[in-house]
Amino acid sequence: MDNRHTPGPVFVVKHPGGGWSIQDRDGGVGRCIAMRYGDSSEDNARLLAASYNAFDAAASRLNLNAVELAERMQSGMLADLLKALEDLHGSAPEVQGGICQHCGRDYIGDDSMALSGDCPSDDCPAHIARVLAAEVRGTV
């Protein structure tokens, strides 16, 4: 992995001379890496900073180059990944007959768990997929 971009996170600051700057923390002091001016400048700066931070964090976790990852994803692939994740998860209950169809946990005899429904286990792939998809969509 060869990341030559400014490492995140970056943040948005109202510039005293007008407009909005996107800054990083170089030695604890904000350093401007981009400026946005105009009617939509605050929203544009927020979008750029959030996108920058999202790709920087994802690339770090995946041990990839953040710039190359962002360039590959710019055609809307993130939406395609989310849709594929939701399609793989499906609409059938995760737990059927007391057994999770994804992680195999046995909830038969567990009075706190219905014999069908969503698996509550934090490490169940279906639970993780459901929670992540809801967080991405903002429906949590």
PDB file of N, CA and C in Angstrom, residues 58-125:
ATOM      1  N   ALA A  58     -11.568   3.574   5.164  1.00  0.00           N
ATOM      2  CA  ALA A  58     -11.808   2.273   4.531  1.00  0.00           C
ATOM      3  C   ALA A  58     -10.513   1.697   3.970  1.00  0.00           C
ATOM      4  N   ALA A  59      -9.745   2.524   3.302  1.00  0.00           N
ATOM      5  CA  ALA A  59      -8.486   2.053   2.713  1.00  0.00           C
ATOM      6  C   ALA A  59      -7.523   1.584   3.807  1.00  0.00           C
ATOM      7  N   SER A  60      -7.490   2.286   4.902  1.00  0.00           N
ATOM      8  CA  SER A  60      -6.617   1.893   6.006  1.00  0.00           C
ATOM      9  C   SER A  60      -7.025   0.528   6.546  1.00  0.00           C
ATOM     10  N   ARG A  61      -8.323   0.310   6.752  1.00  0.00           N
ATOM     11  CA  ARG A  61      -8.812  -0.986   7.264  1.00  0.00           C
ATOM     12  C   ARG A  61      -8.577  -2.118   6.275  1.00  0.00           C
ATOM     13  N   LEU A  62      -8.640  -1.818   4.990  1.00  0.00           N
ATOM     14  CA  LEU A  62      -8.481  -2.838   3.947  1.00  0.00           C
ATOM     15  C   LEU A  62      -7.050  -2.952   3.433  1.00  0.00           C
ATOM     16  N   ASN A  63      -6.149  -2.114   3.966  1.00  0.00           N
ATOM     17  CA  ASN A  63      -4.752  -2.052   3.534  1.00  0.00           C
ATOM     18  C   ASN A  63      -4.662  -1.781   2.028  1.00  0.00           C
ATOM     19  N   LEU A  64      -5.405  -0.767   1.582  1.00  0.00           N
ATOM     20  CA  LEU A  64      -5.431  -0.358   0.182  1.00  0.00           C
ATOM     21  C   LEU A  64      -4.987   1.094   0.056  1.00  0.00           C
ATOM     22  N   ASN A  65      -4.738   1.520  -1.153  1.00  0.00           N
ATOM     23  CA  ASN A  65      -4.432   2.917  -1.437  1.00  0.00           C
ATOM     24  C   ASN A  65      -5.749   3.687  -1.494  1.00  0.00           C
ATOM     25  N   ALA A  66      -5.899   4.709  -0.671  1.00  0.00           N
ATOM     26  CA  ALA A  66      -7.159   5.452  -0.564  1.00  0.00           C
ATOM     27  C   ALA A  66      -7.537   6.152  -1.868  1.00  0.00           C
ATOM     28  N   VAL A  67      -6.570   6.716  -2.547  1.00  0.00           N
ATOM     29  CA  VAL A  67      -6.846   7.428  -3.797  1.00  0.00           C
ATOM     30  C   VAL A  67      -7.353   6.449  -4.851  1.00  0.00           C
ATOM     31  N   GLU A  68      -6.669   5.315  -4.983  1.00  0.00           N
ATOM     32  CA  GLU A  68      -7.084   4.325  -5.979  1.00  0.00           C
ATOM     33  C   GLU A  68      -8.438   3.719  -5.629  1.00  0.00           C
ATOM     34  N   LEU A  69      -8.697   3.487  -4.345  1.00  0.00           N
ATOM     35  CA  LEU A  69     -10.001   2.975  -3.919  1.00  0.00           C
ATOM     36  C   LEU A  69     -11.107   3.961  -4.292  1.00  0.00           C
ATOM     37  N   ALA A  70     -10.904   5.246  -4.004  1.00  0.00           N
ATOM     38  CA  ALA A  70     -11.909   6.265  -4.324  1.00  0.00           C
ATOM     39  C   ALA A  70     -12.138   6.359  -5.825  1.00  0.00           C
ATOM     40  N   GLU A  71     -11.062   6.287  -6.588  1.00  0.00           N
ATOM     41  CA  GLU A  71     -11.211   6.354  -8.047  1.00  0.00           C
ATOM     42  C   GLU A  71     -11.992   5.159  -8.586  1.00  0.00           C
ATOM     43  N   ARG A  72     -11.751   3.970  -8.027  1.00  0.00           N
ATOM     44  CA  ARG A  72     -12.498   2.790  -8.480  1.00  0.00           C
ATOM     45  C   ARG A  72     -13.968   2.877  -8.095  1.00  0.00           C
ATOM     46  N   MET A  73     -14.277   3.519  -6.979  1.00  0.00           N
ATOM     47  CA  MET A  73     -15.645   3.561  -6.457  1.00  0.00           C
ATOM     48  C   MET A  73     -16.464   4.742  -6.988  1.00  0.00           C
ATOM     49  N   GLN A  74     -15.867   5.649  -7.742  1.00  0.00           N
ATOM     50  CA  GLN A  74     -16.544   6.897  -8.099  1.00  0.00           C
ATOM     51  C   GLN A  74     -17.729   6.729  -9.041  1.00  0.00           C
ATOM     52  N   SER A  75     -17.890   5.566  -9.656  1.00  0.00           N
ATOM     53  CA  SER A  75     -19.007   5.362 -10.589  1.00  0.00           C
ATOM     54  C   SER A  75     -20.291   4.929  -9.880  1.00  0.00           C
ATOM     55  N   GLY A  76     -20.293   4.914  -8.568  1.00  0.00           N
ATOM     56  CA  GLY A  76     -21.495   4.510  -7.838  1.00  0.00           C
ATOM     57  C   GLY A  76     -21.415   3.091  -7.314  1.00  0.00           C
ATOM     58  N   MET A  77     -20.223   2.515  -7.343  1.00  0.00           N
ATOM     59  CA  MET A  77     -20.051   1.137  -6.901  1.00  0.00           C
ATOM     60  C   MET A  77     -20.455   0.933  -5.441  1.00  0.00           C
ATOM     61  N   LEU A  78     -20.339   1.945  -4.610  1.00  0.00           N
ATOM     62  CA  LEU A  78     -20.732   1.817  -3.211  1.00  0.00           C
ATOM     63  C   LEU A  78     -22.219   1.473  -3.102  1.00  0.00           C
ATOM     64  N   ALA A  79     -23.043   2.117  -3.920  1.00  0.00           N
ATOM     65  CA  ALA A  79     -24.475   1.810  -3.928  1.00  0.00           C
ATOM     66  C   ALA A  79     -24.711   0.380  -4.404  1.00  0.00           C
ATOM     67  N   ASP A  80     -23.936  -0.065  -5.387  1.00  0.00           N
ATOM     68  CA  ASP A  80     -24.059  -1.437  -5.885  1.00  0.00           C
ATOM     69  C   ASP A  80     -23.677  -2.442  -4.799  1.00  0.00           C
ATOM     70  N   LEU A  81     -22.627  -2.140  -4.035  1.00  0.00           N
ATOM     71  CA  LEU A  81     -22.220  -3.020  -2.944  1.00  0.00           C
ATOM     72  C   LEU A  81     -23.299  -3.114  -1.874  1.00  0.00           C
ATOM     73  N   LEU A  82     -23.893  -1.979  -1.524  1.00  0.00           N
ATOM     74  CA  LEU A  82     -24.956  -1.969  -0.521  1.00  0.00           C
ATOM     75  C   LEU A  82     -26.152  -2.782  -0.999  1.00  0.00           C
ATOM     76  N   LYS A  83     -26.555  -2.585  -2.238  1.00  0.00           N
ATOM     77  CA  LYS A  83     -27.688  -3.329  -2.799  1.00  0.00           C
ATOM     78  C   LYS A  83     -27.382  -4.826  -2.824  1.00  0.00           C
ATOM     79  N   ALA A  84     -26.172  -5.206  -3.225  1.00  0.00           N
ATOM     80  CA  ALA A  84     -25.794  -6.620  -3.251  1.00  0.00           C
ATOM     81  C   ALA A  84     -25.809  -7.209  -1.842  1.00  0.00           C
ATOM     82  N   LEU A  85     -25.326  -6.453  -0.860  1.00  0.00           N
ATOM     83  CA  LEU A  85     -25.344  -6.902   0.529  1.00  0.00           C
ATOM     84  C   LEU A  85     -26.773  -7.137   0.996  1.00  0.00           C
ATOM     85  N   GLU A  86     -27.663  -6.189   0.682  1.00  0.00           N
ATOM     86  CA  GLU A  86     -29.070  -6.336   1.076  1.00  0.00           C
ATOM     87  C   GLU A  86     -29.719  -7.516   0.353  1.00  0.00           C
ATOM     88  N   ASP A  87     -29.386  -7.720  -0.914  1.00  0.00           N
ATOM     89  CA  ASP A  87     -29.931  -8.850  -1.663  1.00  0.00           C
ATOM     90  C   ASP A  87     -29.433 -10.186  -1.099  1.00  0.00           C
ATOM     91  N   LEU A  88     -28.160 -10.235  -0.743  1.00  0.00           N
ATOM     92  CA  LEU A  88     -27.614 -11.461  -0.151  1.00  0.00           C
ATOM     93  C   LEU A  88     -28.273 -11.764   1.190  1.00  0.00           C
ATOM     94  N   HIS A  89     -28.521 -10.711   1.951  1.00  0.00           N
ATOM     95  CA  HIS A  89     -29.154 -10.887   3.256  1.00  0.00           C
ATOM     96  C   HIS A  89     -30.571 -11.420   3.086  1.00  0.00           C
ATOM     97  N   GLY A  90     -31.266 -10.914   2.084  1.00  0.00           N
ATOM     98  CA  GLY A  90     -32.612 -11.394   1.782  1.00  0.00           C
ATOM     99  C   GLY A  90     -33.654 -10.892   2.769  1.00  0.00           C
ATOM    100  N   SER A  91     -34.879 -11.324   2.556  1.00  0.00           N
ATOM    101  CA  SER A  91     -35.982 -10.880   3.403  1.00  0.00           C
ATOM    102  C   SER A  91     -36.487 -11.984   4.317  1.00  0.00           C
ATOM    103  N   ALA A  92     -35.983 -13.212   4.159  1.00  0.00           N
ATOM    104  CA  ALA A  92     -36.393 -14.307   5.034  1.00  0.00           C
ATOM    105  C   ALA A  92     -35.839 -14.059   6.443  1.00  0.00           C
ATOM    106  N   PRO A  93     -36.549 -14.494   7.461  1.00  0.00           N
ATOM    107  CA  PRO A  93     -36.028 -14.319   8.829  1.00  0.00           C
ATOM    108  C   PRO A  93     -34.674 -15.003   8.985  1.00  0.00           C
ATOM    109  N   GLU A  94     -33.784 -14.369   9.718  1.00  0.00           N
ATOM    110  CA  GLU A  94     -32.464 -14.944   9.966  1.00  0.00           C
ATOM    111  C   GLU A  94     -32.594 -16.215  10.799  1.00  0.00           C
ATOM    112  N   VAL A  95     -33.425 -16.137  11.843  1.00  0.00           N
ATOM    113  CA  VAL A  95     -33.646 -17.287  12.713  1.00  0.00           C
ATOM    114  C   VAL A  95     -34.928 -17.974  12.266  1.00  0.00           C
ATOM    115  N   GLN A  96     -34.806 -19.227  11.929  1.00  0.00           N
ATOM    116  CA  GLN A  96     -35.955 -20.039  11.508  1.00  0.00           C
ATOM    117  C   GLN A  96     -35.933 -21.345  12.297  1.00  0.00           C
ATOM    118  N   GLY A  97     -37.057 -21.660  12.919  1.00  0.00           N
ATOM    119  CA  GLY A  97     -37.127 -22.883  13.732  1.00  0.00           C
ATOM    120  C   GLY A  97     -36.160 -22.862  14.893  1.00  0.00           C
ATOM    121  N   GLY A  98     -35.804 -21.660  15.343  1.00  0.00           N
ATOM    122  CA  GLY A  98     -34.908 -21.517  16.490  1.00  0.00           C
ATOM    123  C   GLY A  98     -33.434 -21.542  16.139  1.00  0.00           C
ATOM    124  N   ILE A  99     -33.088 -21.715  14.864  1.00  0.00           N
ATOM    125  CA  ILE A  99     -31.681 -21.781  14.441  1.00  0.00           C
ATOM    126  C   ILE A  99     -31.391 -20.628  13.479  1.00  0.00           C
ATOM    127  N   CYS A 100     -30.311 -19.895  13.735  1.00  0.00           N
ATOM    128  CA  CYS A 100     -29.915 -18.825  12.819  1.00  0.00           C
ATOM    129  C   CYS A 100     -29.375 -19.468  11.549  1.00  0.00           C
ATOM    130  N   GLN A 101     -29.904 -19.055  10.435  1.00  0.00           N
ATOM    131  CA  GLN A 101     -29.523 -19.620   9.143  1.00  0.00           C
ATOM    132  C   GLN A 101     -28.168 -19.099   8.652  1.00  0.00           C
ATOM    133  N   HIS A 102     -27.586 -18.136   9.376  1.00  0.00           N
ATOM    134  CA  HIS A 102     -26.328 -17.532   8.943  1.00  0.00           C
ATOM    135  C   HIS A 102     -25.151 -17.895   9.841  1.00  0.00           C
ATOM    136  N   CYS A 103     -25.357 -17.892  11.157  1.00  0.00           N
ATOM    137  CA  CYS A 103     -24.244 -18.210  12.061  1.00  0.00           C
ATOM    138  C   CYS A 103     -24.429 -19.558  12.746  1.00  0.00           C
ATOM    139  N   GLY A 104     -25.629 -20.140  12.618  1.00  0.00           N
ATOM    140  CA  GLY A 104     -25.867 -21.466  13.175  1.00  0.00           C
ATOM    141  C   GLY A 104     -26.210 -21.506  14.646  1.00  0.00           C
ATOM    142  N   ARG A 105     -26.342 -20.355  15.286  1.00  0.00           N
ATOM    143  CA  ARG A 105     -26.674 -20.358  16.710  1.00  0.00           C
ATOM    144  C   ARG A 105     -28.035 -21.002  16.932  1.00  0.00           C
ATOM    145  N   ASP A 106     -28.113 -21.740  18.019  1.00  0.00           N
ATOM    146  CA  ASP A 106     -29.326 -22.462  18.391  1.00  0.00           C
ATOM    147  C   ASP A 106     -30.039 -21.675  19.482  1.00  0.00           C
ATOM    148  N   TYR A 107     -31.220 -21.170  19.151  1.00  0.00           N
ATOM    149  CA  TYR A 107     -32.008 -20.407  20.114  1.00  0.00           C
ATOM    150  C   TYR A 107     -33.192 -21.221  20.642  1.00  0.00           C
ATOM    151  N   ILE A 108     -33.249 -22.490  20.309  1.00  0.00           N
ATOM    152  CA  ILE A 108     -34.330 -23.340  20.811  1.00  0.00           C
ATOM    153  C   ILE A 108     -34.195 -23.445  22.327  1.00  0.00           C
ATOM    154  N   GLY A 109     -35.269 -23.184  23.021  1.00  0.00           N
ATOM    155  CA  GLY A 109     -35.262 -23.223  24.483  1.00  0.00           C
ATOM    156  C   GLY A 109     -34.853 -21.918  25.126  1.00  0.00           C
ATOM    157  N   ASP A 110     -34.440 -20.948  24.330  1.00  0.00           N
ATOM    158  CA  ASP A 110     -34.079 -19.623  24.854  1.00  0.00           C
ATOM    159  C   ASP A 110     -35.359 -18.804  24.923  1.00  0.00           C
ATOM    160  N   ASP A 111     -35.875 -18.619  26.121  1.00  0.00           N
ATOM    161  CA  ASP A 111     -37.152 -17.921  26.294  1.00  0.00           C
ATOM    162  C   ASP A 111     -37.108 -16.469  25.837  1.00  0.00           C
ATOM    163  N   SER A 112     -35.893 -15.889  25.791  1.00  0.00           N
ATOM    164  CA  SER A 112     -35.791 -14.485  25.396  1.00  0.00           C
ATOM    165  C   SER A 112     -35.790 -14.316  23.878  1.00  0.00           C
ATOM    166  N   MET A 113     -35.741 -15.433  23.128  1.00  0.00           N
ATOM    167  CA  MET A 113     -35.643 -15.365  21.659  1.00  0.00           C
ATOM    168  C   MET A 113     -36.805 -16.112  21.033  1.00  0.00           C
ATOM    169  N   ALA A 114     -37.450 -15.467  20.079  1.00  0.00           N
ATOM    170  CA  ALA A 114     -38.511 -16.133  19.330  1.00  0.00           C
ATOM    171  C   ALA A 114     -37.883 -17.188  18.428  1.00  0.00           C
ATOM    172  N   LEU A 115     -38.681 -18.134  17.954  1.00  0.00           N
ATOM    173  CA  LEU A 115     -38.168 -19.185  17.079  1.00  0.00           C
ATOM    174  C   LEU A 115     -37.941 -18.686  15.664  1.00  0.00           C
ATOM    175  N   SER A 116     -38.347 -17.457  15.383  1.00  0.00           N
ATOM    176  CA  SER A 116     -38.049 -16.880  14.078  1.00  0.00           C
ATOM    177  C   SER A 116     -37.902 -15.376  14.243  1.00  0.00           C
ATOM    178  N   GLY A 117     -37.049 -14.791  13.405  1.00  0.00           N
ATOM    179  CA  GLY A 117     -36.807 -13.349  13.478  1.00  0.00           C
ATOM    180  C   GLY A 117     -35.354 -13.029  13.205  1.00  0.00           C
ATOM    181  N   ASP A 118     -34.912 -11.874  13.694  1.00  0.00           N
ATOM    182  CA  ASP A 118     -33.538 -11.426  13.474  1.00  0.00           C
ATOM    183  C   ASP A 118     -32.614 -12.010  14.537  1.00  0.00           C
ATOM    184  N   CYS A 119     -31.446 -12.452  14.108  1.00  0.00           N
ATOM    185  CA  CYS A 119     -30.434 -12.966  15.032  1.00  0.00           C
ATOM    186  C   CYS A 119     -29.851 -11.784  15.811  1.00  0.00           C
ATOM    187  N   PRO A 120     -29.819 -11.889  17.145  1.00  0.00           N
ATOM    188  CA  PRO A 120     -29.305 -10.767  17.942  1.00  0.00           C
ATOM    189  C   PRO A 120     -27.794 -10.803  18.174  1.00  0.00           C
ATOM    190  N   SER A 121     -27.105 -11.827  17.689  1.00  0.00           N
ATOM    191  CA  SER A 121     -25.686 -11.987  17.977  1.00  0.00           C
ATOM    192  C   SER A 121     -24.841 -10.948  17.238  1.00  0.00           C
ATOM    193  N   ASP A 122     -24.008 -10.224  17.980  1.00  0.00           N
ATOM    194  CA  ASP A 122     -23.173  -9.171  17.394  1.00  0.00           C
ATOM    195  C   ASP A 122     -22.164  -9.674  16.373  1.00  0.00           C
ATOM    196  N   ASP A 123     -21.809 -10.962  16.414  1.00  0.00           N
ATOM    197  CA  ASP A 123     -20.828 -11.466  15.457  1.00  0.00           C
ATOM    198  C   ASP A 123     -21.460 -12.321  14.357  1.00  0.00           C
ATOM    199  N   CYS A 124     -22.784 -12.330  14.273  1.00  0.00           N
ATOM    200  CA  CYS A 124     -23.480 -13.042  13.192  1.00  0.00           C
ATOM    201  C   CYS A 124     -23.351 -12.227  11.904  1.00  0.00           C
ATOM    202  N   PRO A 125     -22.919 -12.834  10.808  1.00  0.00           N
ATOM    203  CA  PRO A 125     -22.776 -12.087   9.551  1.00  0.00           C
ATOM    204  C   PRO A 125     -24.078 -11.414   9.105  1.00  0.00           C
TER     205      PRO A 125
END
